[in-house]
Every structure is written in structure tokens, then in C-alpha cells.
Amino acid sequence: MQHLDGNVLAGPASELFPSEPTTTRGQCLSCSDIATLAQAMVYGAPMGYVVRCRGCDGVLVVITEHDGQTTVNMHSLRLLSEL
Amino acid sequence: MRRPPVGWFTGSLVRATSLTDSARSLTFSVPGWPGNLAGQHVDLRLTASDGYQATRSYSIASVGPDTDVELAVERLPDGEVSPFLVDDLEVGDSVELRGPLGGWFVWRPEHPEPVQLIAGGSGVVPLLAMTRAHTDARSTVPMQLLYSLRTPEDALYRDELQQRSSTTPTTWHYTRTVPPGWTRAAGRLTPDDLRSATLPPERGPLTFVCGPTGFVETVARGLIDLGHQPDSIRTERFGGI
């Protein structure tokens, strides 16, 4: 499946992030890579969003939107302060 | 950075113009729209009469505080939303728009670095917005565009980009068909093309790359091979159904 990147999460994640999601930084708990959410790889849009590390391809977060409800399942991501 | 609130707005189509055989500029009047930066996008939601909803992301071609929001949409052959927007949406029709969205793939006039823009196909839309912002701000920061497209007929906003050639020059690159008299044969962007048509790493440019996933990844790798710092390259991939 063709992947996109974390820019596409700006809308779906906007209700759960207090600040701009795409410039929020995170660290992959598997490989320790630090990147902004915009730099992550995203699979499955627009049905849902499986967010994978650009470095090790590990699943960081899974985001789903359904009937106006947004769910974020954190798998392997430590959120850091925004850039 | 704090952001203005992101909400859903109702946009009413006020202008529609054909850009190519497969792409259309759509300008919506969006009461309450807080304005947007160059490079931001919207999520556009359509609701069918049976309640079925489909949402897709589209880059914003317009920039600034205006409440008229211009999108440029290309018809994807198997698309669920884009054929409707390109072929069927009529002036006066309404859609729902969430935005303005994004803060990473954004150019602000206060950025001091020279700017290299690299577009693949309809990935030119957010980069066009950046050239508009550069013009509106009367910026003196160097900004130039490398625009890769299949054929001359696929060009979006050609006249506007050419009118802006003295301040934000465009290098045109054709992958399938070239115009008559063109010296470069049609073909994919090569490392040599990237080297000759983009700002070199020594000038410390901020580089924005937007296009289909394969294009973006090839170009980003090529830029790193040329010596650009990965963090100086901002990418936005598009595709989908």
C-alpha cells in the first residue's frame, strides 16, 4: 500500500493535540529516532491512520476517526515538546 | 506554537475554472475562515443523501487573511471524491472544510533562508501558494521552483508562474512529452537535473518537495546525496483514492 506522511494527520489529530500536531516532536521507543509528526510515514489514509517511524518502520500510533470521534492509540511513541 | 482554532466550516463554491483536462481551480467562500499560511491544506468532507461521508485533504492555493479559499483539485481516475469535485460540483454548491491545517509544510515570509521548491505534478499547488506569499510580502529572499510534470498540457498555473519568473523563477521539467524545440529529452528527474536546477547545499536553502510518494522519496534521497541536510528538506506526499 502506498504511504503518505504525517502532514495528513493535521486535521484528524487536531482535536487531541493542544498545539499544531505536525510540528509536534516525538521519539520512537524502538529506535530512538526523534522527528516531527509530519516526518512520520502514514499508511491507510483516509480510512484510518497507521503512523510508522521513518527510521525503523515500527508502528508509533494508530489514529481512527469515526462518527466524529477521534481515537489515538499510542504504541511506541514518546511525545516531546513542539519545535 | 499556538495555532488558531481548527474547525469545520461550510464553504460555498463561488468560482470554478478549468486548469487542465483533469484539474480544476475551486474557490469557496468560507464565512469565519481565519485565513491561512502558504502550504497549508484543508480536509474537505462530502456527505451523501444517505449520510455516507468521505473526507480528503487538498492543498490550498490561496494565501492570506481572505475568507475566499482556492483549492486546485486533480481528478484521480479511481477517485471517490476528486471526480465529483472536478466534473460535477457547481457554483452555489456547499462542502465542509476543516482547516487551516498544517504547520510543518509551511513557508513564512520571515524565514531568512533561500527557498527551493520542487513539485511533482499537482504537488505544485502548495508551492504556488508559497510563490504567491513571496510576492504578497515583497520578499527579497531568493525563491525558485523546479516543476516536474508529464507533458506541457499538464501544467497548472503556467501563465501565473511565468508572470512571476523575475522574482520566483520556474525550471520546467517534462517526464513524458516535451514542447517543440525543447533541448532536454523527456525523462525522469536525474541527479544531474537536481544538481543543475536547484539551490546548492552551500547556500543553505530550505527545500520544500511536494508530489506523489515515489517522486518525493526519490527527490529527497537525491537532495541528501547532493549534500543537503535532511532537516533542511520538508516533504509532503499525496496520493490515495
Short mmCIF file of C-alpha atoms in Angstrom, two decimals:
data_model
loop_
_atom_site.label_atom_id
_atom_site.label_comp_id
_atom_site.label_asym_id
_atom_site.label_seq_id
_atom_site.Cartn_x
_atom_site.Cartn_y
_atom_site.Cartn_z
CA MET A 1 0.00 0.00 0.00
CA GLN A 2 1.25 3.47 -0.84
CA HIS A 3 2.05 5.54 2.20
CA LEU A 4 1.75 9.24 2.81
CA ASP A 5 3.28 11.27 5.61
CA GLY A 6 2.28 12.92 8.85
CA ASN A 7 1.11 16.13 7.17
CA VAL A 8 -2.17 14.33 6.50
CA LEU A 9 -2.71 13.98 10.27
CA ALA A 10 -3.05 17.72 10.81
CA GLY A 11 -6.85 17.51 10.66
CA PRO A 12 -7.56 14.16 12.35
CA ALA A 13 -5.13 14.86 15.20
CA SER A 14 -6.15 18.49 15.69
CA GLU A 15 -8.75 17.73 18.32
CA LEU A 16 -6.36 15.76 20.51
CA PHE A 17 -3.23 17.86 20.29
CA PRO A 18 -3.22 21.15 22.17
CA SER A 19 -0.89 22.66 19.60
CA GLU A 20 -0.12 22.08 15.94
CA PRO A 21 0.21 18.30 15.51
CA THR A 22 2.54 18.26 12.51
CA THR A 23 5.29 20.24 14.24
CA THR A 24 4.99 18.28 17.48
CA ARG A 25 8.07 16.15 18.01
CA GLY A 26 8.15 12.57 19.13
CA GLN A 27 10.66 9.85 19.82
CA CYS A 28 10.34 6.30 18.56
CA LEU A 29 10.66 3.97 21.54
CA SER A 30 12.11 1.26 19.29
CA CYS A 31 14.97 3.05 17.54
CA SER A 32 15.09 6.37 19.46
CA ASP A 33 14.75 8.47 16.29
CA ILE A 34 13.36 11.94 17.02
CA ALA A 35 11.21 13.59 14.35
CA THR A 36 8.19 15.81 13.92
CA LEU A 37 4.88 14.08 13.32
CA ALA A 38 4.93 15.48 9.76
CA GLN A 39 8.05 13.41 9.06
CA ALA A 40 6.47 10.09 10.03
CA MET A 41 5.15 7.67 7.42
CA VAL A 42 1.38 7.19 7.36
CA TYR A 43 -0.46 4.15 5.97
CA GLY A 44 -4.14 3.57 5.43
CA ALA A 45 -5.38 7.13 4.84
CA PRO A 46 -8.17 8.12 4.70
CA MET A 47 -9.86 5.11 6.34
CA GLY A 48 -7.60 5.33 9.36
CA TYR A 49 -4.01 6.21 10.01
CA VAL A 50 -1.21 3.83 10.97
CA VAL A 51 1.76 6.03 11.78
CA ARG A 52 5.16 4.40 11.35
CA CYS A 53 8.68 5.53 12.25
CA ARG A 54 10.63 6.93 9.28
CA GLY A 55 13.72 5.22 10.66
CA CYS A 56 12.77 1.68 11.71
CA ASP A 57 9.21 1.37 10.28
CA GLY A 58 7.85 0.47 13.70
CA VAL A 59 4.24 1.41 14.47
CA LEU A 60 4.19 4.62 16.53
CA VAL A 61 0.49 5.48 16.74
CA VAL A 62 -2.81 4.40 15.25
CA ILE A 63 -5.44 7.10 14.73
CA THR A 64 -9.04 6.46 13.72
CA GLU A 65 -11.91 8.85 13.08
CA HIS A 66 -15.43 7.51 13.18
CA ASP A 67 -18.74 9.31 13.61
CA GLY A 68 -16.94 12.42 14.75
CA GLN A 69 -14.94 10.56 17.39
CA THR A 70 -11.16 10.50 17.12
CA THR A 71 -9.18 7.75 18.82
CA VAL A 72 -5.41 7.77 19.22
CA ASN A 73 -3.72 4.53 20.26
CA MET A 74 -0.16 5.12 21.31
CA HIS A 75 2.04 2.16 20.50
CA SER A 76 5.65 3.17 20.61
CA LEU A 77 5.90 6.94 20.77
CA ARG A 78 7.13 9.37 23.39
CA LEU A 79 5.78 12.85 22.75
CA LEU A 80 8.24 15.72 23.15
CA SER A 81 7.67 19.45 23.11
CA GLU A 82 6.90 21.16 19.86
CA LEU A 83 9.65 22.58 17.65
CA MET B 1 3.43 27.28 18.56
CA ARG B 2 -0.15 28.17 19.32
CA ARG B 3 -2.46 27.82 16.41
CA PRO B 4 -5.76 29.39 15.55
CA PRO B 5 -8.65 27.07 16.33
CA VAL B 6 -9.24 24.35 13.77
CA GLY B 7 -12.85 23.85 12.96
CA TRP B 8 -15.27 22.68 10.31
CA PHE B 9 -16.59 25.43 8.09
CA THR B 10 -19.16 25.46 5.31
CA GLY B 11 -17.71 26.59 2.01
CA SER B 12 -19.88 27.68 -0.86
CA LEU B 13 -18.39 27.41 -4.34
CA VAL B 14 -18.17 30.88 -5.86
CA ARG B 15 -15.72 30.37 -8.75
CA ALA B 16 -14.56 27.35 -10.74
CA THR B 17 -12.11 27.37 -13.61
CA SER B 18 -10.58 24.56 -15.58
CA LEU B 19 -6.79 24.36 -15.17
CA THR B 20 -6.18 21.34 -17.43
CA ASP B 21 -8.28 18.50 -18.84
CA SER B 22 -8.12 16.83 -15.44
CA ALA B 23 -7.72 19.64 -12.92
CA ARG B 24 -9.93 22.45 -11.73
CA SER B 25 -9.49 25.50 -9.54
CA LEU B 26 -12.29 25.78 -6.99
CA THR B 27 -12.77 28.93 -4.91
CA PHE B 28 -15.06 28.67 -1.91
CA SER B 29 -16.49 31.48 0.12
CA VAL B 30 -15.94 30.36 3.72
CA PRO B 31 -17.56 32.61 6.35
CA GLY B 32 -15.46 32.62 9.51
CA TRP B 33 -12.33 31.28 7.81
CA PRO B 34 -9.36 32.65 9.82
CA GLY B 35 -7.01 32.95 6.83
CA ASN B 36 -4.16 30.62 6.04
CA LEU B 37 -0.42 30.37 5.53
CA ALA B 38 1.31 29.23 2.35
CA GLY B 39 1.49 25.45 2.21
CA GLN B 40 -1.43 24.66 4.48
CA HIS B 41 -4.23 22.32 3.47
CA VAL B 42 -7.86 21.58 4.24
CA ASP B 43 -9.80 18.42 4.84
CA LEU B 44 -12.82 18.51 2.55
CA ARG B 45 -15.85 16.45 3.57
CA LEU B 46 -18.76 15.46 1.39
CA THR B 47 -21.95 13.94 2.80
CA ALA B 48 -24.24 11.91 0.55
CA SER B 49 -28.01 11.97 0.95
CA ASP B 50 -27.84 8.60 2.75
CA GLY B 51 -25.42 10.02 5.28
CA TYR B 52 -22.28 8.43 3.81
CA GLN B 53 -19.29 10.70 4.29
CA ALA B 54 -15.96 10.93 2.51
CA THR B 55 -13.10 13.19 3.56
CA ARG B 56 -9.98 14.05 1.57
CA SER B 57 -7.10 16.50 2.04
CA TYR B 58 -6.41 19.23 -0.53
CA SER B 59 -3.69 21.85 -0.59
CA ILE B 60 -4.76 25.48 -0.54
CA ALA B 61 -3.60 27.56 -3.49
CA SER B 62 -4.61 30.86 -1.95
CA VAL B 63 -2.82 32.56 0.92
CA GLY B 64 -3.52 35.31 3.43
CA PRO B 65 -6.42 36.56 5.55
CA ASP B 66 -9.12 36.40 2.88
CA THR B 67 -12.19 34.25 3.53
CA ASP B 68 -12.23 33.07 -0.08
CA VAL B 69 -10.27 29.82 -0.21
CA GLU B 70 -8.92 28.49 -3.52
CA LEU B 71 -8.20 24.79 -3.95
CA ALA B 72 -6.83 23.09 -7.06
CA VAL B 73 -8.06 19.54 -7.47
CA GLU B 74 -6.82 16.95 -9.93
CA ARG B 75 -9.13 14.11 -10.95
CA LEU B 76 -7.80 10.74 -9.81
CA PRO B 77 -9.05 8.01 -12.21
CA ASP B 78 -10.29 5.76 -9.42
CA GLY B 79 -11.06 8.58 -7.04
CA GLU B 80 -14.16 8.69 -4.90
CA VAL B 81 -14.16 12.45 -4.28
CA SER B 82 -11.98 14.15 -6.88
CA PRO B 83 -14.06 13.26 -9.98
CA PHE B 84 -17.09 14.83 -8.31
CA LEU B 85 -15.16 17.99 -7.43
CA VAL B 86 -13.61 18.30 -10.91
CA ASP B 87 -16.64 17.36 -13.02
CA ASP B 88 -19.83 17.87 -11.06
CA LEU B 89 -19.60 20.46 -8.28
CA GLU B 90 -21.44 23.60 -9.35
CA VAL B 91 -21.22 27.23 -8.27
CA GLY B 92 -23.50 27.62 -5.27
CA ASP B 93 -22.92 24.07 -4.01
CA SER B 94 -21.55 23.66 -0.50
CA VAL B 95 -18.91 21.42 1.06
CA GLU B 96 -17.49 21.15 4.56
CA LEU B 97 -13.91 22.28 5.08
CA ARG B 98 -11.69 21.68 8.12
CA GLY B 99 -8.70 23.93 8.46
CA PRO B 100 -6.41 25.68 8.06
CA LEU B 101 -4.23 22.61 8.65
CA GLY B 102 -0.53 22.01 8.97
CA GLY B 103 2.47 23.88 10.33
CA TRP B 104 5.41 21.86 9.04
CA PHE B 105 5.00 22.15 5.29
CA VAL B 106 4.57 25.92 5.54
CA TRP B 107 6.63 28.85 4.30
CA ARG B 108 6.52 32.08 6.23
CA PRO B 109 7.91 35.34 4.80
CA GLU B 110 10.05 35.78 7.92
CA HIS B 111 12.07 32.66 7.07
CA PRO B 112 15.54 34.01 6.21
CA GLU B 113 16.83 31.05 4.18
CA PRO B 114 16.76 30.92 0.38
CA VAL B 115 13.95 28.64 -0.75
CA GLN B 116 13.95 25.84 -3.27
CA LEU B 117 10.55 24.49 -4.25
CA ILE B 118 10.31 21.13 -6.06
CA ALA B 119 6.94 19.97 -7.42
CA GLY B 120 5.84 16.72 -8.96
CA GLY B 121 2.57 17.09 -10.89
CA SER B 122 -0.24 18.64 -8.88
CA GLY B 123 2.17 18.86 -5.94
CA VAL B 124 2.76 22.33 -7.30
CA VAL B 125 -0.35 23.70 -5.55
CA PRO B 126 1.08 24.42 -2.07
CA LEU B 127 4.30 25.62 -3.71
CA LEU B 128 2.32 28.02 -5.92
CA ALA B 129 0.85 29.37 -2.67
CA MET B 130 4.41 29.95 -1.43
CA THR B 131 5.29 31.96 -4.56
CA ARG B 132 2.09 33.96 -4.03
CA ALA B 133 3.07 34.62 -0.41
CA HIS B 134 6.56 35.65 -1.55
CA THR B 135 5.02 38.14 -3.99
CA ASP B 136 2.46 39.45 -1.49
CA ALA B 137 5.21 40.03 1.11
CA ARG B 138 7.51 41.63 -1.49
CA SER B 139 10.10 39.24 -0.11
CA THR B 140 13.69 39.57 -1.26
CA VAL B 141 14.58 36.05 -0.10
CA PRO B 142 15.64 34.00 -3.15
CA MET B 143 12.92 31.52 -4.09
CA GLN B 144 12.83 29.27 -7.14
CA LEU B 145 10.73 26.36 -8.36
CA LEU B 146 11.60 23.14 -10.14
CA TYR B 147 8.36 21.81 -11.61
CA SER B 148 8.35 18.22 -12.92
CA LEU B 149 5.31 17.24 -14.97
CA ARG B 150 4.39 14.68 -17.58
CA THR B 151 3.53 16.87 -20.56
CA PRO B 152 3.21 20.60 -21.26
CA GLU B 153 -0.57 20.21 -21.19
CA ASP B 154 -0.44 19.07 -17.57
CA ALA B 155 0.90 22.40 -16.29
CA LEU B 156 -1.16 24.04 -13.57
CA TYR B 157 -0.96 27.85 -13.32
CA ARG B 158 1.61 28.12 -16.13
CA ASP B 159 0.76 31.74 -17.01
CA GLU B 160 0.90 32.86 -13.40
CA LEU B 161 4.21 31.10 -12.77
CA GLN B 162 5.67 32.63 -15.93
CA GLN B 163 4.48 36.10 -14.96
CA ARG B 164 6.37 35.66 -11.70
CA SER B 165 9.58 34.47 -13.38
CA SER B 166 11.61 37.57 -12.45
CA THR B 167 11.10 37.04 -8.70
CA THR B 168 10.41 33.30 -8.32
CA PRO B 169 11.75 31.64 -11.49
CA THR B 170 10.49 28.23 -12.56
CA THR B 171 12.52 25.46 -14.20
CA TRP B 172 10.17 23.21 -16.19
CA HIS B 173 10.93 19.51 -16.44
CA TYR B 174 8.93 17.08 -18.59
CA THR B 175 8.90 13.34 -17.99
CA ARG B 176 6.82 12.07 -20.97
CA THR B 177 6.46 14.74 -23.67
CA VAL B 178 8.45 17.93 -24.20
CA PRO B 179 7.34 21.10 -26.03
CA PRO B 180 8.62 21.63 -29.60
CA GLY B 181 12.22 22.81 -29.64
CA TRP B 182 12.91 21.71 -26.04
CA THR B 183 16.56 20.73 -25.70
CA ARG B 184 16.20 18.23 -22.85
CA ALA B 185 14.61 14.91 -23.81
CA ALA B 186 11.61 13.76 -21.79
CA GLY B 187 12.59 11.64 -18.80
CA ARG B 188 12.56 11.35 -15.05
CA LEU B 189 14.45 13.81 -12.93
CA THR B 190 18.05 12.65 -12.62
CA PRO B 191 20.66 13.58 -10.01
CA ASP B 192 22.21 15.86 -12.67
CA ASP B 193 18.88 17.60 -13.20
CA LEU B 194 18.56 18.15 -9.46
CA ARG B 195 22.11 19.48 -9.23
CA SER B 196 21.71 21.92 -12.11
CA ALA B 197 18.19 23.15 -11.31
CA THR B 198 18.22 23.56 -7.53
CA LEU B 199 19.99 25.76 -5.00
CA PRO B 200 23.20 24.04 -3.84
CA PRO B 201 23.67 22.97 -0.22
CA GLU B 202 26.36 25.65 0.26
CA ARG B 203 23.65 28.31 0.12
CA GLY B 204 21.80 26.66 2.98
CA PRO B 205 18.39 26.58 1.35
CA LEU B 206 15.15 25.42 2.88
CA THR B 207 13.74 22.97 0.34
CA PHE B 208 10.06 22.06 0.01
CA VAL B 209 9.20 18.93 -2.01
CA CYS B 210 5.59 18.00 -2.81
CA GLY B 211 4.27 15.31 -5.11
CA PRO B 212 3.35 11.66 -5.31
CA THR B 213 5.12 9.45 -2.76
CA GLY B 214 7.61 7.92 -5.20
CA PHE B 215 8.59 11.33 -6.57
CA VAL B 216 9.05 12.84 -3.13
CA GLU B 217 11.20 9.98 -1.88
CA THR B 218 13.40 9.94 -4.99
CA VAL B 219 13.94 13.70 -4.84
CA ALA B 220 14.59 13.73 -1.09
CA ARG B 221 17.20 10.99 -1.43
CA GLY B 222 18.78 12.85 -4.35
CA LEU B 223 19.00 16.05 -2.32
CA ILE B 224 20.67 14.25 0.58
CA ASP B 225 23.14 12.68 -1.88
CA LEU B 226 23.94 16.22 -3.10
CA GLY B 227 24.87 17.15 0.46
CA HIS B 228 21.71 18.78 1.78
CA GLN B 229 20.95 18.34 5.47
CA PRO B 230 17.90 16.11 5.98
CA ASP B 231 16.33 18.65 8.32
CA SER B 232 16.52 21.35 5.63
CA ILE B 233 14.20 19.30 3.41
CA ARG B 234 10.45 19.46 4.07
CA THR B 235 8.32 16.95 2.25
CA GLU B 236 4.63 16.41 1.63
CA ARG B 237 3.37 13.27 -0.09
CA PHE B 238 0.00 12.87 -1.68
CA GLY B 239 -1.86 10.11 -3.38
CA GLY B 240 -4.75 7.93 -2.46
CA ILE B 241 -8.19 7.13 -3.68
#
